[in-house]
mmCIF file of C-alpha atoms in Angstrom:
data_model
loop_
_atom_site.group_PDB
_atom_site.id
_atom_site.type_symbol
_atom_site.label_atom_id
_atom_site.label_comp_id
_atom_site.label_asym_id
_atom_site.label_seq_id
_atom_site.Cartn_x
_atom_site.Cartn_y
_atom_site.Cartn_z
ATOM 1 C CA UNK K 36 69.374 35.670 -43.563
ATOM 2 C CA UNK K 37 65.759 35.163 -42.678
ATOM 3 C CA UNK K 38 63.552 31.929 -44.168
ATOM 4 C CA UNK K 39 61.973 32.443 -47.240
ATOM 5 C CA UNK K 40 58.196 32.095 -47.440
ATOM 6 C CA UNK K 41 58.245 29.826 -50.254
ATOM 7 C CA UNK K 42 61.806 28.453 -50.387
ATOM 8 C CA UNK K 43 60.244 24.765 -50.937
ATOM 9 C CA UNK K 44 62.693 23.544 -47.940
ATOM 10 C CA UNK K 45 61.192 25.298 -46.045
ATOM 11 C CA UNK K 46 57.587 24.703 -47.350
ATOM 12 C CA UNK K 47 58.293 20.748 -46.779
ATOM 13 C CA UNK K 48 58.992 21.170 -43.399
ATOM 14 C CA UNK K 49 56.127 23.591 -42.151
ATOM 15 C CA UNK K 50 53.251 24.070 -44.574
ATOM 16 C CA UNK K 51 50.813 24.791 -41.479
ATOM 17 C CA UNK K 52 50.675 26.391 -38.401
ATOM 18 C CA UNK K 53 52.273 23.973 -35.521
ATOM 19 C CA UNK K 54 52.591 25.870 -32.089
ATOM 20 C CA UNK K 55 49.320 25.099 -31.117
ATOM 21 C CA UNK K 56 48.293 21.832 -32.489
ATOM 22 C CA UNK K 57 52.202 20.461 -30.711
ATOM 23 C CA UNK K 58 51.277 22.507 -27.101
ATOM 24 C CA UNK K 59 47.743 20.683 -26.964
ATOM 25 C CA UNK K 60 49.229 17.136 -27.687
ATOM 26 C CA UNK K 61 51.192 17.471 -24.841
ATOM 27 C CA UNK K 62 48.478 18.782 -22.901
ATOM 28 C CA UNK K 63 46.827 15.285 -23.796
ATOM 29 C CA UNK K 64 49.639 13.106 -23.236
ATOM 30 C CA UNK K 65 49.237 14.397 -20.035
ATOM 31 C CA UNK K 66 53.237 15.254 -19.732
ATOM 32 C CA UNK K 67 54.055 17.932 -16.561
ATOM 33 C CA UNK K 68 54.267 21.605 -16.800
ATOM 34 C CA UNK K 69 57.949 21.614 -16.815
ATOM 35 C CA UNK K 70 59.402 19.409 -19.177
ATOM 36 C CA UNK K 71 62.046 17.325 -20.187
ATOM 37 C CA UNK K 72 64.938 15.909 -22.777
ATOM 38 C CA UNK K 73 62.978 12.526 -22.132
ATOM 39 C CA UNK K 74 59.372 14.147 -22.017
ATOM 40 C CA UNK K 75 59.629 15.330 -25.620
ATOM 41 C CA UNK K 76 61.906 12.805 -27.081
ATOM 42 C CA UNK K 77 59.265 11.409 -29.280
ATOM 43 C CA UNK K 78 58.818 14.569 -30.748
ATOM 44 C CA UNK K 79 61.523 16.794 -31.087
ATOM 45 C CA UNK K 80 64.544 14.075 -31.596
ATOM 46 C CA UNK K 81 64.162 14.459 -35.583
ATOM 47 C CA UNK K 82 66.591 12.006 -36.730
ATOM 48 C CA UNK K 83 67.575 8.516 -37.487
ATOM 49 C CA UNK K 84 67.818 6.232 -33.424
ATOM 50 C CA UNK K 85 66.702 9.568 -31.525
ATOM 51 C CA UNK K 86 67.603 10.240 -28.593
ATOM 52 C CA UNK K 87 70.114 7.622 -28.311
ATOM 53 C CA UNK K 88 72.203 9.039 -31.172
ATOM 54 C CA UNK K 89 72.160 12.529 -29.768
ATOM 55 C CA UNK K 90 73.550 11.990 -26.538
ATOM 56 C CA UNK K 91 75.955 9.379 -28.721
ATOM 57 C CA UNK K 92 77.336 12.411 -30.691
ATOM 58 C CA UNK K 93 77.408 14.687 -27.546
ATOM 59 C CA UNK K 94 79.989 12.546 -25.836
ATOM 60 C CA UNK K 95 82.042 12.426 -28.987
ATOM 61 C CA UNK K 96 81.758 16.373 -29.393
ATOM 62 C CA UNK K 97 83.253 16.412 -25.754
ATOM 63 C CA UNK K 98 80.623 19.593 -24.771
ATOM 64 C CA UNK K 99 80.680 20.965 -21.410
ATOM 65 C CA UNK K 100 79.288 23.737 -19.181
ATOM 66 C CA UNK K 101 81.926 26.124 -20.390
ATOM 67 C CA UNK K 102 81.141 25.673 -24.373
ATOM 68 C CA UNK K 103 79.140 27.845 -26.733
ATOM 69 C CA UNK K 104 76.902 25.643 -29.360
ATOM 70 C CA UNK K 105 75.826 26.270 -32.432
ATOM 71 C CA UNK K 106 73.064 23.831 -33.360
ATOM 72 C CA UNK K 107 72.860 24.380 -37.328
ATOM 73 C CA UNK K 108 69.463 23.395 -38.526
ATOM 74 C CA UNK K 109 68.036 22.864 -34.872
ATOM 75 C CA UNK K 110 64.274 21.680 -36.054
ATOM 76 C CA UNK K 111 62.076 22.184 -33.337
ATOM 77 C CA UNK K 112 65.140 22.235 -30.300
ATOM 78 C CA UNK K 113 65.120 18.997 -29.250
ATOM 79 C CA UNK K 114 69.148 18.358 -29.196
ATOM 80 C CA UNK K 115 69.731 21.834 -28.231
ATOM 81 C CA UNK K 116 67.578 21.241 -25.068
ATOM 82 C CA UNK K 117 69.304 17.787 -24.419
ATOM 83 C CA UNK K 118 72.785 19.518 -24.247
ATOM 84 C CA UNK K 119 71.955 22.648 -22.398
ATOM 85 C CA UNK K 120 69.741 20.153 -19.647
ATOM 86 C CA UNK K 121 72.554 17.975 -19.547
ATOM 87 C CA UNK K 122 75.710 19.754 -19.185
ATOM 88 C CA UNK K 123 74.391 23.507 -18.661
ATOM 89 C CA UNK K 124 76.360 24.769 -21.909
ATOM 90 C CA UNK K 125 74.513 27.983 -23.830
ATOM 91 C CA UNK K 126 73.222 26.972 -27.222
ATOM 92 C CA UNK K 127 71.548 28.911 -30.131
ATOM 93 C CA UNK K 128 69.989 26.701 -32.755
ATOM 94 C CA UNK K 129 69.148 28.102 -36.167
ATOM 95 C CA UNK K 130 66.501 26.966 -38.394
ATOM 96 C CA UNK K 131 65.409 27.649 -42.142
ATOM 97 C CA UNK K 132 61.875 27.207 -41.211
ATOM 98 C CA UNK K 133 60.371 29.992 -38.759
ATOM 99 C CA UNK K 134 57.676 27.970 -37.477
ATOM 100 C CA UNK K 135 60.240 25.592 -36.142
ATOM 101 C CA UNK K 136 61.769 28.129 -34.494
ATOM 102 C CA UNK K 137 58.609 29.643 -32.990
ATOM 103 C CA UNK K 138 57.796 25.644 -31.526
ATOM 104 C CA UNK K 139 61.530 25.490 -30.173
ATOM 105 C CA UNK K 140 61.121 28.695 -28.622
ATOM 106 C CA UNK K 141 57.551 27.299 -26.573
ATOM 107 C CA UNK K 142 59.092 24.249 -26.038
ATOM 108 C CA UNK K 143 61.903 25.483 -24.152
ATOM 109 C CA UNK K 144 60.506 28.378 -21.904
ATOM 110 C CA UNK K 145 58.095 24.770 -20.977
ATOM 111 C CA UNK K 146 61.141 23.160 -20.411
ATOM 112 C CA UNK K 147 62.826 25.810 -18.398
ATOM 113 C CA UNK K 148 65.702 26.664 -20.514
ATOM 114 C CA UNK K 149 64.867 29.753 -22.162
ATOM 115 C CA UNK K 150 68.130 31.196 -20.278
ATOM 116 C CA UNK K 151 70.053 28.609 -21.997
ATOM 117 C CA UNK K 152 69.040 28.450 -25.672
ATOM 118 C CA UNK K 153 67.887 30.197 -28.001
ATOM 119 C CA UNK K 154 66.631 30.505 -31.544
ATOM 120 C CA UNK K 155 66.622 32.038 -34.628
ATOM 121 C CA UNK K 156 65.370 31.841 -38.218
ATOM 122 C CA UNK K 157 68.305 31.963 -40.633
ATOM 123 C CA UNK K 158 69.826 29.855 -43.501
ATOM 124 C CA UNK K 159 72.925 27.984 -42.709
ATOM 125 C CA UNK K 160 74.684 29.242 -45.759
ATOM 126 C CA UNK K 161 74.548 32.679 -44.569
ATOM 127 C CA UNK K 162 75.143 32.154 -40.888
ATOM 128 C CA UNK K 163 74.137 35.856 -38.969
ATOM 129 C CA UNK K 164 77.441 35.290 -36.688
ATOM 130 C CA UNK K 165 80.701 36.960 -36.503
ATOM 131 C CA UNK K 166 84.038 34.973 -37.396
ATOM 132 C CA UNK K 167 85.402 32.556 -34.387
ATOM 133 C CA UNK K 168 81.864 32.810 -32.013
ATOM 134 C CA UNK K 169 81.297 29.021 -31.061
ATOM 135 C CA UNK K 170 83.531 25.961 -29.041
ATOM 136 C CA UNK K 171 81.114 24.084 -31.382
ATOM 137 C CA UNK K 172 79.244 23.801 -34.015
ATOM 138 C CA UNK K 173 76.176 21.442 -34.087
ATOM 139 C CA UNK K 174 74.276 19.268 -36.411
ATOM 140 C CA UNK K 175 72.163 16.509 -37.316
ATOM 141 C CA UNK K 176 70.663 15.298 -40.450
ATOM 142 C CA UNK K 177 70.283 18.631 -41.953
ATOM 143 C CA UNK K 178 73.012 18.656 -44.684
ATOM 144 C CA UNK K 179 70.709 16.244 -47.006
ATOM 145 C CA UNK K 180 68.963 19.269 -47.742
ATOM 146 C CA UNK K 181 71.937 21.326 -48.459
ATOM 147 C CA UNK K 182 73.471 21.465 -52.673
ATOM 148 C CA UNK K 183 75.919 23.525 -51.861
ATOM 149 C CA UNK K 184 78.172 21.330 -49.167
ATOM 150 C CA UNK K 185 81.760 23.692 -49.722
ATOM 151 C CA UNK K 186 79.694 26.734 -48.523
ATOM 152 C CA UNK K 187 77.660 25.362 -45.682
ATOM 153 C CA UNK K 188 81.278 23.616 -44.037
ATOM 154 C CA UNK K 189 82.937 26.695 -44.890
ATOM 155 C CA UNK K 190 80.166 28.834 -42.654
ATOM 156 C CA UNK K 191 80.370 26.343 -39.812
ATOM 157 C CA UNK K 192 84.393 26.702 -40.365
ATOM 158 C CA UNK K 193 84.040 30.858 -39.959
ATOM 159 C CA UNK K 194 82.074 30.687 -36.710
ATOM 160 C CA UNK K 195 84.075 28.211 -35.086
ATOM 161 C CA UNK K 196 87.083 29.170 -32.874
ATOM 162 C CA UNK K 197 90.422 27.921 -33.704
ATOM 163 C CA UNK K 198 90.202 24.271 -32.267
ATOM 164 C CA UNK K 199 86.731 24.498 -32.473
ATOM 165 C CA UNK K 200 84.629 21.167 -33.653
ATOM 166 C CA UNK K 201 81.827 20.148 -35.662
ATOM 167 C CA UNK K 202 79.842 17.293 -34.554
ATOM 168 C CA UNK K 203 77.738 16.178 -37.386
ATOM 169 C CA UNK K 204 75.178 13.260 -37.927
ATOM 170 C CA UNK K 205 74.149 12.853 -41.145
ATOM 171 C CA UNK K 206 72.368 10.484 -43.796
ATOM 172 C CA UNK K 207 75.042 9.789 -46.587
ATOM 173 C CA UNK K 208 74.970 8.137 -50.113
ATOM 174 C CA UNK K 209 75.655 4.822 -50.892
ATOM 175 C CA UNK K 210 77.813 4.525 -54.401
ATOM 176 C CA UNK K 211 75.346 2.911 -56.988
ATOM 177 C CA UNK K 212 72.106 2.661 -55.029
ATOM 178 C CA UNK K 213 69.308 5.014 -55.578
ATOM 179 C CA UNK K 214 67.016 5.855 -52.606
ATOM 180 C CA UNK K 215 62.988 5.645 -52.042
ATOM 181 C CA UNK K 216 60.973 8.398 -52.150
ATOM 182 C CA UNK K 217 59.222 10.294 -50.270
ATOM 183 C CA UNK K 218 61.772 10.159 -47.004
ATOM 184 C CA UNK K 219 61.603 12.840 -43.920
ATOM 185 C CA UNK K 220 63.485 15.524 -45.558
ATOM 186 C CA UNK K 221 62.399 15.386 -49.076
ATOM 187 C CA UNK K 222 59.513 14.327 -51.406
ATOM 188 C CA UNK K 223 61.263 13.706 -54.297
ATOM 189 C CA UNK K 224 64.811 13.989 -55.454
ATOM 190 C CA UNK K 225 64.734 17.507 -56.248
ATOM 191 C CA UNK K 226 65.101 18.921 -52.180
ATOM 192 C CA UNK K 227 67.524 15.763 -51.664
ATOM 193 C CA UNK K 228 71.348 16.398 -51.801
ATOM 194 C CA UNK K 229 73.473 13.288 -50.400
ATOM 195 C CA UNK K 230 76.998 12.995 -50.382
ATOM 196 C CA UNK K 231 78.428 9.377 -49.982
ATOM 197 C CA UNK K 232 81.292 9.292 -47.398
ATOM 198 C CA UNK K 233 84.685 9.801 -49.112
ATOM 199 C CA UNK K 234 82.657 12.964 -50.708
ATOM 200 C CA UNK K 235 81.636 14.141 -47.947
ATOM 201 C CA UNK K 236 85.057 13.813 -45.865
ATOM 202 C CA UNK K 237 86.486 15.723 -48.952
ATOM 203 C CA UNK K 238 84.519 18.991 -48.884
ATOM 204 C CA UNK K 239 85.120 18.433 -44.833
ATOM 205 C CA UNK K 240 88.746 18.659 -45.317
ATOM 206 C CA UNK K 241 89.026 20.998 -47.934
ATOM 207 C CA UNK K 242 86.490 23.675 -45.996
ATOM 208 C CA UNK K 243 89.035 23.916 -43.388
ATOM 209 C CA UNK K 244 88.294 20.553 -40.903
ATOM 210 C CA UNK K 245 90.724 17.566 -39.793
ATOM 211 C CA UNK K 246 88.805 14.707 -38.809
ATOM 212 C CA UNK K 247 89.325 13.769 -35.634
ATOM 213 C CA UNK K 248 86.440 10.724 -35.469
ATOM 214 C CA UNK K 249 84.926 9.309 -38.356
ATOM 215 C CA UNK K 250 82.246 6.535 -37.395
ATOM 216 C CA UNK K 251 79.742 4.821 -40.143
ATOM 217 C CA UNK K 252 76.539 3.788 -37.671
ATOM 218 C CA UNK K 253 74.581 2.125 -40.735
ATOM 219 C CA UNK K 254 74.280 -0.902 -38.705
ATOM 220 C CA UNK K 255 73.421 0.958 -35.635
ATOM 221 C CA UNK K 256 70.734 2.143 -37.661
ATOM 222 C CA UNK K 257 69.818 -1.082 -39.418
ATOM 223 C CA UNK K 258 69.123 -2.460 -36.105
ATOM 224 C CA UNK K 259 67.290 0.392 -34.710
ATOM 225 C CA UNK K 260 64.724 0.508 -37.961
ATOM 226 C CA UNK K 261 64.768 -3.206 -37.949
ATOM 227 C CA UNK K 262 63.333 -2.886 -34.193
ATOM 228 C CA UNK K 263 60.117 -0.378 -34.692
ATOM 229 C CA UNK K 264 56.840 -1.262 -34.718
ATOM 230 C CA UNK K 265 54.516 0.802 -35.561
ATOM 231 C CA UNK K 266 51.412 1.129 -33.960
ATOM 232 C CA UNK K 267 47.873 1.036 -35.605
ATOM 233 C CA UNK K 268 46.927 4.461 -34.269
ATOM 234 C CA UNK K 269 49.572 7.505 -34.189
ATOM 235 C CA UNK K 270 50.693 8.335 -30.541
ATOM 236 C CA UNK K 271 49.434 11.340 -29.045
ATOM 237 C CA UNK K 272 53.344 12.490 -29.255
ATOM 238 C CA UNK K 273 55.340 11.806 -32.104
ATOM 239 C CA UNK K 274 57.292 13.376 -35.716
ATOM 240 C CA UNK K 275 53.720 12.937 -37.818
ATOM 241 C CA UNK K 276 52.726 16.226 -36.144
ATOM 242 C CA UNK K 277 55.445 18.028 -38.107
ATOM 243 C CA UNK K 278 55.025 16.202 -41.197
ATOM 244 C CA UNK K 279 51.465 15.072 -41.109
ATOM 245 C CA UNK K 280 50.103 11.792 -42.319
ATOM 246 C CA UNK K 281 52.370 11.367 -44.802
ATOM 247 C CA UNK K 282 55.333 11.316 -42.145
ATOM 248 C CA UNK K 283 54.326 7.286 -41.608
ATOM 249 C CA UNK K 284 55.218 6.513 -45.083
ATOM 250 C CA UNK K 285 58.334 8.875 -45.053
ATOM 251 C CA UNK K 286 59.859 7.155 -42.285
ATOM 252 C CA UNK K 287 58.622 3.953 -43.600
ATOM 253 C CA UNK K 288 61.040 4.933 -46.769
ATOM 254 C CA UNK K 289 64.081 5.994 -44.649
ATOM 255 C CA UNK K 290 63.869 2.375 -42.460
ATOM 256 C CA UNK K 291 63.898 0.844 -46.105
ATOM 257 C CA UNK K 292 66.685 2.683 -47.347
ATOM 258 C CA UNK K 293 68.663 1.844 -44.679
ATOM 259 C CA UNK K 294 67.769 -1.474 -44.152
ATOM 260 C CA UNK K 295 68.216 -2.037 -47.323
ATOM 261 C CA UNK K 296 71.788 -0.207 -48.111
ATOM 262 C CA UNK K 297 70.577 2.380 -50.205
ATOM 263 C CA UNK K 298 70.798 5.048 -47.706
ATOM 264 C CA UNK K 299 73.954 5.104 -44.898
ATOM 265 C CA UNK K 300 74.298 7.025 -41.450
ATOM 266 C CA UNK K 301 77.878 9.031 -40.595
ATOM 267 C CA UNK K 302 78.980 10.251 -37.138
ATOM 268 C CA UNK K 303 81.861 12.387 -37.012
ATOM 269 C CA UNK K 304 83.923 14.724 -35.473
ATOM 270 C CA UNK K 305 86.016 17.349 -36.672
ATOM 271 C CA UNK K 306 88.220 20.399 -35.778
ATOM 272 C CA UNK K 307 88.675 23.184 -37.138
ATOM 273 C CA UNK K 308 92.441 23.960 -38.716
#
């Protein structure tokens, strides 16, 4: 299913043109012509310890040349790049929001992968994939945006081969505490869907998943908040040129949460039964 023009998802996430105001910031961060996982981490690593969690989650997901990824809400490609550059696996991200898609796409022929991944705009209820087409399925802090949790698991269930996995990363609910608003993937309550973790293991199991590793990395997170400092200007490279200058309070708000225990972080691995 295409993105909707004013599904309000969406509009959080891309209000504004971004393919050329992302292409001349890294003309004036001065990064190469051909670029890499660790060139655009700063940017394109849209989720809670960056980089660091991705290629966490990768090893877990045990993905190798021979796999076929689907990266389910793949932002702007940043942890579709990483596995493709790292293990030469074929990935296709899909995104809600078509302007992410369109930055992915740059962003990878600059990083010379365009053979490897690719992208399209869909919604991740309605994957456009036939039954059984991945070794995995892919994603990271996406399903906080998602109400209906038995469909989307059930979609990543259908395109997955039998023995296929899901590696997920996600932000998850903590039983009585009420998070602060705005964070990076909602303004206000109304776009924000969190599950705490028995809740969330439930719809896994029920949608057709056995979990096979189940990790809370709250205090990985904690730590990794706890440790940022940041600066007085915005770097030439960095998440506020998707989100704009509000992104510096939003991530502000998701450091608090999770310092804080109102907000936790799940890795986990599961296969399809």
């Amino acid at each position: 299913m295409a993105s909707q023009p004013h599904n309000p998802v969406e509009s959080h996430y891309a209000s504004r043109s971004l393919v050329d105001v992302v292409l001349a910031a890294l003309d004036a961060a001065g990064l190469p012509p051909r670029l890499t996982a660790a060139d655009l981490a700063p940017l394109d690593q849209f989720h809670a310890r960056g980089l660091e969690a991705t290629k966490e989650l990768a090893a877990l997901a045990g993905i190798d040349a021979t796999s076929r990824v689907l990266d389910v809400g793949s932002g702007i490609g940043g942890p579709a790049r990483y596995l493709a550059e790292s293990v030469g696996c074929k990935v296709v991200g899909i995104d809600l929001t078509a302007e992410y898609c369109r930055l992915a796409e740059a962003l990878t022929a600059r990083a010379g992968l365009a053979g490897n991944v690719e992208f399209r705009a869909a919604n991740a209820l309605d994957l456009p994939f036939g039954d059984g087409e991945f070794d995995r399925v892919w994603t990271q802090h996406v399903a906080m945006n998602i109400a209906d949790r038995p469909r989307l698991y059930r979609e990543m269930a259908r395109v997955l081969k039998p023995g296929g996995k899901l590696a997920l990363y996600d932000a998850i609910a903590i039983p009585g505490a009420e998070p602060l608003f705005p964070v990076p993937w909602a303004r206000d309550p109304s776009t924000s869907f969190l599950l705490d973790a028995d809740a969330t293991r439930a719809v896994l199991e029920s949608s057709g998943f056995t979990v096979r590793v189940w990790r809370d990395v709250s205090a990985e997170a904690r730590q990794w908040f706890a440790a940022l400092r940041p600066p007085a200007q915005p770097p030439k490279l960095g998440l506020h040129l998707l989100l704009g200058p509000d992104f510096r309070t939003m991530s502000g708000n998701f450091g608090r949460n999770v310092i804080e225990g109102r907000v936790g972080l799940l890795m986990a691995v599961c296969e399809k039964t």
